[in-house]
Coordinates of N, CA and C in Angstrom, one line a residue:
M1 N 183.7 -119.6 184.1 CA 182.3 -119.3 184.3 C 181.6 -119.4 182.9
N2 N 180.5 -119.9 182.9 CA 179.7 -120.1 181.6 C 179.2 -118.8 181.1
K3 N 179.5 -118.4 179.9 CA 179.2 -117.1 179.3 C 177.7 -117.0 179.1
K4 N 176.9 -118.0 179.0 CA 175.5 -118.0 178.9 C 174.8 -117.4 180.2
I5 N 175.4 -117.7 181.3 CA 174.9 -117.2 182.6 C 175.0 -115.7 182.6
L6 N 176.0 -115.1 182.0 CA 176.2 -113.6 182.0 C 175.0 -112.9 181.2
F7 N 174.4 -113.6 180.3 CA 173.4 -113.0 179.5 C 172.0 -113.1 180.2
I8 N 171.8 -113.8 181.2 CA 170.5 -113.9 181.9 C 170.1 -112.6 182.4
P9 N 170.9 -111.8 183.2 CA 170.4 -110.5 183.6 C 170.1 -109.6 182.5
L10 N 170.9 -109.6 181.4 CA 170.6 -108.8 180.2 C 169.3 -109.1 179.6
V11 N 169.0 -110.4 179.4 CA 167.7 -110.8 178.8 C 166.6 -110.4 179.7
A12 N 166.7 -110.6 181.0 CA 165.6 -110.2 182.0 C 165.4 -108.7 181.9
F13 N 166.4 -107.9 181.9 CA 166.3 -106.5 181.8 C 165.6 -106.1 180.5
L14 N 166.0 -106.7 179.4 CA 165.3 -106.4 178.1 C 163.9 -106.7 178.1
V15 N 163.5 -107.9 178.6 CA 162.1 -108.3 178.7 C 161.3 -107.3 179.6
L16 N 161.8 -106.9 180.7 CA 161.1 -105.9 181.6 C 161.0 -104.6 180.9
A17 N 162.1 -104.1 180.2 CA 162.0 -102.8 179.5 C 161.0 -102.9 178.4
G18 N 160.9 -104.0 177.7 CA 159.9 -104.2 176.7 C 158.5 -104.1 177.2
I19 N 158.2 -104.7 178.3 CA 156.9 -104.7 179.0 C 156.6 -103.2 179.4
F20 N 157.5 -102.6 180.0 CA 157.3 -101.2 180.4 C 157.0 -100.3 179.2
A21 N 157.8 -100.4 178.2 CA 157.6 -99.6 177.0 C 156.2 -99.8 176.4
T22 N 155.8 -101.1 176.3 CA 154.5 -101.4 175.8 C 153.4 -100.7 176.5
Q23 N 153.5 -100.8 177.9 CA 152.5 -100.2 178.7 C 152.5 -98.6 178.5
L24 N 153.6 -98.0 178.4 CA 153.7 -96.6 178.2 C 153.0 -96.2 176.8
V25 N 153.2 -97.0 175.8 CA 152.6 -96.7 174.5 C 151.1 -96.9 174.6
R26 N 150.6 -97.9 175.3 CA 149.2 -98.2 175.5 C 148.5 -97.0 176.2
N27 N 149.2 -96.4 177.3 CA 148.7 -95.3 178.0 C 148.6 -94.1 177.1
Q28 N 149.5 -93.9 176.2 CA 149.5 -92.7 175.3 C 148.3 -92.9 174.3
D29 N 147.9 -94.1 174.0 CA 146.9 -94.3 173.0 C 145.5 -94.3 173.7
G30 N 145.4 -93.8 174.9 CA 144.1 -93.7 175.5 C 143.7 -94.8 176.5
D31 N 144.5 -95.8 176.8 CA 144.3 -96.8 177.8 C 144.5 -96.1 179.1
D32 N 143.5 -95.8 179.8 CA 143.6 -95.0 181.1 C 143.8 -96.1 182.3
P33 N 145.0 -96.1 182.9 CA 145.2 -97.1 184.0 C 144.4 -96.8 185.2
T34 N 143.8 -95.6 185.3 CA 143.0 -95.3 186.5 C 141.5 -95.6 186.3
K35 N 141.1 -96.0 185.1 CA 139.7 -96.3 184.8 C 139.4 -97.7 185.3
L36 N 138.4 -97.8 186.0 CA 137.9 -99.1 186.5 C 136.8 -99.6 185.7
E37 N 137.0 -100.7 184.9 CA 136.0 -101.3 184.1 C 135.3 -102.3 184.9
S38 N 134.0 -102.4 184.6 CA 133.2 -103.4 185.4 C 132.1 -104.0 184.4
V39 N 131.9 -105.3 184.6 CA 130.8 -105.9 183.8 C 129.4 -105.5 184.3
L40 N 129.4 -104.8 185.5 CA 128.1 -104.4 186.1 C 127.6 -103.0 185.6
V41 N 128.5 -102.2 184.9 CA 128.1 -100.9 184.4 C 127.0 -101.1 183.4
G42 N 125.9 -100.4 183.5 CA 124.8 -100.4 182.6 C 123.8 -101.5 182.9
K43 N 124.1 -102.3 183.9 CA 123.2 -103.4 184.2 C 122.2 -103.0 185.3
P44 N 121.0 -103.5 185.4 CA 120.1 -103.2 186.5 C 120.6 -103.7 187.8
V45 N 120.2 -103.0 188.8 CA 120.6 -103.3 190.2 C 119.8 -104.6 190.6
P46 N 120.4 -105.6 191.2 CA 119.7 -106.8 191.6 C 118.6 -106.4 192.6
K47 N 117.5 -107.2 192.6 CA 116.4 -107.0 193.6 C 116.9 -107.3 195.0
F48 N 116.6 -106.4 195.9 CA 116.9 -106.6 197.3 C 115.9 -105.9 198.2
H49 N 115.9 -106.3 199.5 CA 115.1 -105.6 200.5 C 116.0 -105.6 201.8
L50 N 116.4 -104.4 202.2 CA 117.3 -104.3 203.3 C 116.8 -103.2 204.3
E51 N 117.1 -103.3 205.5 CA 116.7 -102.4 206.5 C 117.6 -101.2 206.5
D52 N 117.1 -100.1 207.1 CA 117.9 -98.9 207.3 C 118.8 -99.2 208.5
L53 N 120.0 -98.7 208.5 CA 120.9 -99.0 209.6 C 120.4 -98.5 210.9
A54 N 120.0 -97.2 210.9 CA 119.6 -96.6 212.2 C 118.1 -96.8 212.6
E55 N 117.3 -97.2 211.6 CA 115.9 -97.4 211.8 C 115.5 -98.8 211.4
P56 N 115.6 -99.8 212.3 CA 115.5 -101.2 211.9 C 114.2 -101.6 211.2
G57 N 113.1 -100.9 211.4 CA 111.8 -101.3 210.7 C 111.7 -100.7 209.3
K58 N 112.5 -99.7 209.0 CA 112.4 -99.0 207.7 C 113.1 -99.9 206.6
Q59 N 112.4 -100.2 205.6 CA 112.9 -101.0 204.5 C 113.2 -100.2 203.2
Y60 N 114.2 -100.7 202.5 CA 114.6 -100.1 201.2 C 114.7 -101.3 200.2
D61 N 114.4 -100.9 198.9 CA 114.7 -101.9 197.9 C 115.5 -101.2 196.8
Q62 N 115.6 -101.9 195.6 CA 116.5 -101.5 194.6 C 116.0 -100.2 193.9
S63 N 114.8 -99.7 194.2 CA 114.2 -98.5 193.6 C 115.0 -97.3 194.1
I64 N 115.7 -97.3 195.2 CA 116.5 -96.2 195.6 C 117.6 -95.8 194.6
F65 N 117.9 -96.7 193.7 CA 119.0 -96.4 192.8 C 118.5 -95.8 191.4
K66 N 117.2 -95.6 191.3 CA 116.6 -95.1 190.0 C 116.7 -93.6 190.0
G67 N 116.9 -93.1 188.8 CA 116.8 -91.7 188.5 C 118.1 -90.9 188.4
E68 N 119.1 -91.2 189.1 CA 120.3 -90.4 189.1 C 121.5 -91.3 189.5
P69 N 122.7 -90.9 189.1 CA 123.9 -91.6 189.5 C 124.1 -91.5 191.0
L70 N 124.5 -92.7 191.5 CA 124.8 -92.7 193.0 C 126.0 -93.6 193.1
L71 N 126.8 -93.4 194.2 CA 127.9 -94.3 194.6 C 127.4 -95.2 195.7
L72 N 127.6 -96.5 195.5 CA 127.3 -97.5 196.5 C 128.6 -97.9 197.1
N73 N 128.7 -97.7 198.4 CA 129.8 -98.2 199.2 C 129.4 -99.3 200.2
V74 N 130.0 -100.4 200.0 CA 129.8 -101.5 200.9 C 130.9 -101.5 202.0
W75 N 130.6 -101.4 203.3 CA 131.6 -101.2 204.3 C 131.2 -102.0 205.6
A76 N 132.2 -102.0 206.5 CA 132.0 -102.7 207.8 C 133.0 -102.1 208.7
T77 N 132.7 -102.2 210.0 CA 133.6 -101.7 211.0 C 134.8 -102.6 211.2
W78 N 134.8 -103.8 210.8 CA 135.9 -104.7 210.9 C 136.8 -104.7 209.6
C79 N 136.5 -103.8 208.7 CA 137.3 -103.7 207.4 C 138.3 -102.6 207.5
P80 N 139.6 -102.9 207.5 CA 140.6 -101.8 207.6 C 140.6 -100.9 206.4
T81 N 140.3 -101.5 205.2 CA 140.3 -100.6 204.0 C 139.1 -99.6 204.1
C82 N 138.0 -100.1 204.6 CA 136.8 -99.2 204.8 C 137.2 -98.0 205.7
Y83 N 137.9 -98.3 206.7 CA 138.4 -97.2 207.7 C 139.3 -96.2 206.9
A84 N 140.2 -96.7 206.1 CA 141.1 -95.9 205.4 C 140.4 -95.0 204.3
E85 N 139.4 -95.5 203.7 CA 138.7 -94.8 202.6 C 137.6 -93.9 203.2
H86 N 137.3 -94.0 204.4 CA 136.1 -93.3 204.9 C 136.3 -91.7 204.9
K87 N 137.5 -91.3 205.1 CA 137.7 -89.8 205.1 C 137.5 -89.3 203.7
Y88 N 137.8 -90.1 202.7 CA 137.6 -89.7 201.3 C 136.2 -89.7 200.9
L89 N 135.4 -90.6 201.5 CA 134.0 -90.6 201.2 C 133.3 -89.4 201.9
N90 N 133.8 -89.0 203.0 CA 133.3 -87.7 203.6 C 133.6 -86.5 202.8
E91 N 134.8 -86.5 202.2 CA 135.2 -85.4 201.3 C 134.3 -85.4 200.0
L92 N 134.0 -86.6 199.5 CA 133.2 -86.7 198.3 C 131.8 -86.2 198.6
A93 N 131.2 -86.6 199.7 CA 129.9 -86.2 200.1 C 129.8 -84.7 200.3
G94 N 130.9 -84.1 200.9 CA 131.0 -82.7 201.0 C 131.0 -81.9 199.7
K95 N 131.4 -82.6 198.7 CA 131.5 -82.0 197.3 C 130.2 -82.3 196.5
G96 N 129.2 -82.9 197.2 CA 127.9 -83.1 196.5 C 127.7 -84.5 195.9
V97 N 128.7 -85.4 196.0 CA 128.5 -86.8 195.5 C 127.5 -87.5 196.4
K98 N 126.5 -88.1 195.8 CA 125.5 -88.8 196.5 C 125.9 -90.2 196.7
I99 N 126.0 -90.6 198.0 CA 126.6 -91.9 198.4 C 125.5 -92.7 199.2
I100 N 125.3 -93.9 198.9 CA 124.5 -94.8 199.7 C 125.5 -95.9 200.3
G101 N 125.4 -96.1 201.6 CA 126.3 -97.0 202.2 C 125.5 -98.3 202.6
M102 N 126.2 -99.4 202.4 CA 125.6 -100.7 202.8 C 126.6 -101.3 203.8
N103 N 126.1 -101.4 205.1 CA 126.9 -102.0 206.1 C 126.7 -103.5 206.0
Y104 N 127.8 -104.3 205.9 CA 127.8 -105.7 205.6 C 128.4 -106.6 206.7
K105 N 127.6 -107.5 207.1 CA 128.0 -108.5 208.1 C 128.7 -107.9 209.3
D106 N 127.9 -107.0 209.9 CA 128.5 -106.2 211.0 C 127.5 -106.1 212.2
D107 N 127.9 -105.6 213.3 CA 127.1 -105.4 214.4 C 126.4 -104.0 214.2
R108 N 125.1 -103.9 214.3 CA 124.4 -102.7 214.0 C 124.9 -101.5 214.9
N109 N 125.0 -101.8 216.2 CA 125.4 -100.7 217.2 C 126.8 -100.3 217.0
K110 N 127.7 -101.2 216.6 CA 129.1 -100.8 216.3 C 129.1 -99.9 215.1
A111 N 128.3 -100.3 214.1 CA 128.3 -99.5 212.8 C 127.7 -98.1 213.0
I112 N 126.7 -98.0 213.8 CA 126.1 -96.7 214.1 C 127.1 -95.8 214.9
G113 N 127.8 -96.4 215.9 CA 128.8 -95.7 216.6 C 130.0 -95.2 215.7
W114 N 130.3 -96.1 214.8 CA 131.4 -95.8 213.9 C 131.1 -94.6 213.0
L115 N 129.9 -94.5 212.5 CA 129.4 -93.3 211.7 C 129.3 -92.1 212.6
N116 N 128.9 -92.3 213.8 CA 128.8 -91.1 214.7 C 130.2 -90.5 215.0
D117 N 131.2 -91.4 215.2 CA 132.6 -91.0 215.5 C 133.3 -90.4 214.3
L118 N 133.1 -91.1 213.1 CA 133.9 -90.7 211.9 C 133.2 -89.8 210.9
G119 N 131.9 -89.6 211.1 CA 131.1 -88.8 210.2 C 130.3 -89.8 209.3
N120 N 129.1 -89.3 208.8 CA 128.3 -90.1 208.0 C 128.1 -89.5 206.6
P121 N 128.8 -90.0 205.6 CA 128.7 -89.5 204.3 C 127.5 -90.0 203.5
Y122 N 126.7 -90.8 204.1 CA 125.7 -91.5 203.3 C 124.3 -90.9 203.4
L123 N 123.7 -90.8 202.2 CA 122.3 -90.3 202.1 C 121.4 -91.3 202.8
I124 N 121.7 -92.6 202.5 CA 120.9 -93.7 203.1 C 121.9 -94.7 203.5
S125 N 121.7 -95.3 204.7 CA 122.6 -96.3 205.2 C 121.8 -97.6 205.3
L126 N 122.1 -98.6 204.5 CA 121.5 -99.9 204.5 C 122.2 -100.8 205.4
F127 N 121.5 -101.8 206.0 CA 122.1 -102.7 206.9 C 121.8 -104.2 206.4
D128 N 122.9 -104.9 206.2 CA 122.9 -106.3 205.8 C 123.7 -107.1 206.8
G129 N 123.1 -107.4 207.9 CA 123.8 -108.0 209.0 C 124.0 -109.5 208.9
S130 N 123.4 -110.1 207.8 CA 123.5 -111.5 207.6 C 124.8 -112.0 207.2

């Protein structure tokens, strides 16, 4: 058997151990792996005009985001991740976090029923059915 082949697992292990050690050192130096960085932080909200989910004639624009920090959650009844995170949004709302929901590419009646069944954590529910 070729002796070089025996060294392949050792080299792979050492490379992976080096990557792991490097990440551990970075985390100690303040690189927080739970922090989500975004190019949108500090940028103005794009202009929009959307209807209220429950009141079709009522319109909202980007001015609803002025004045205080808010969490914007884009969700849909067809989105499995949205379903999984919904209980956490209800918990956050219960702790005083102000959340605006934007229902995206969905059926209005299904979305209203979904919020009625699972709870509505949103101060405002926007509807973007397009």
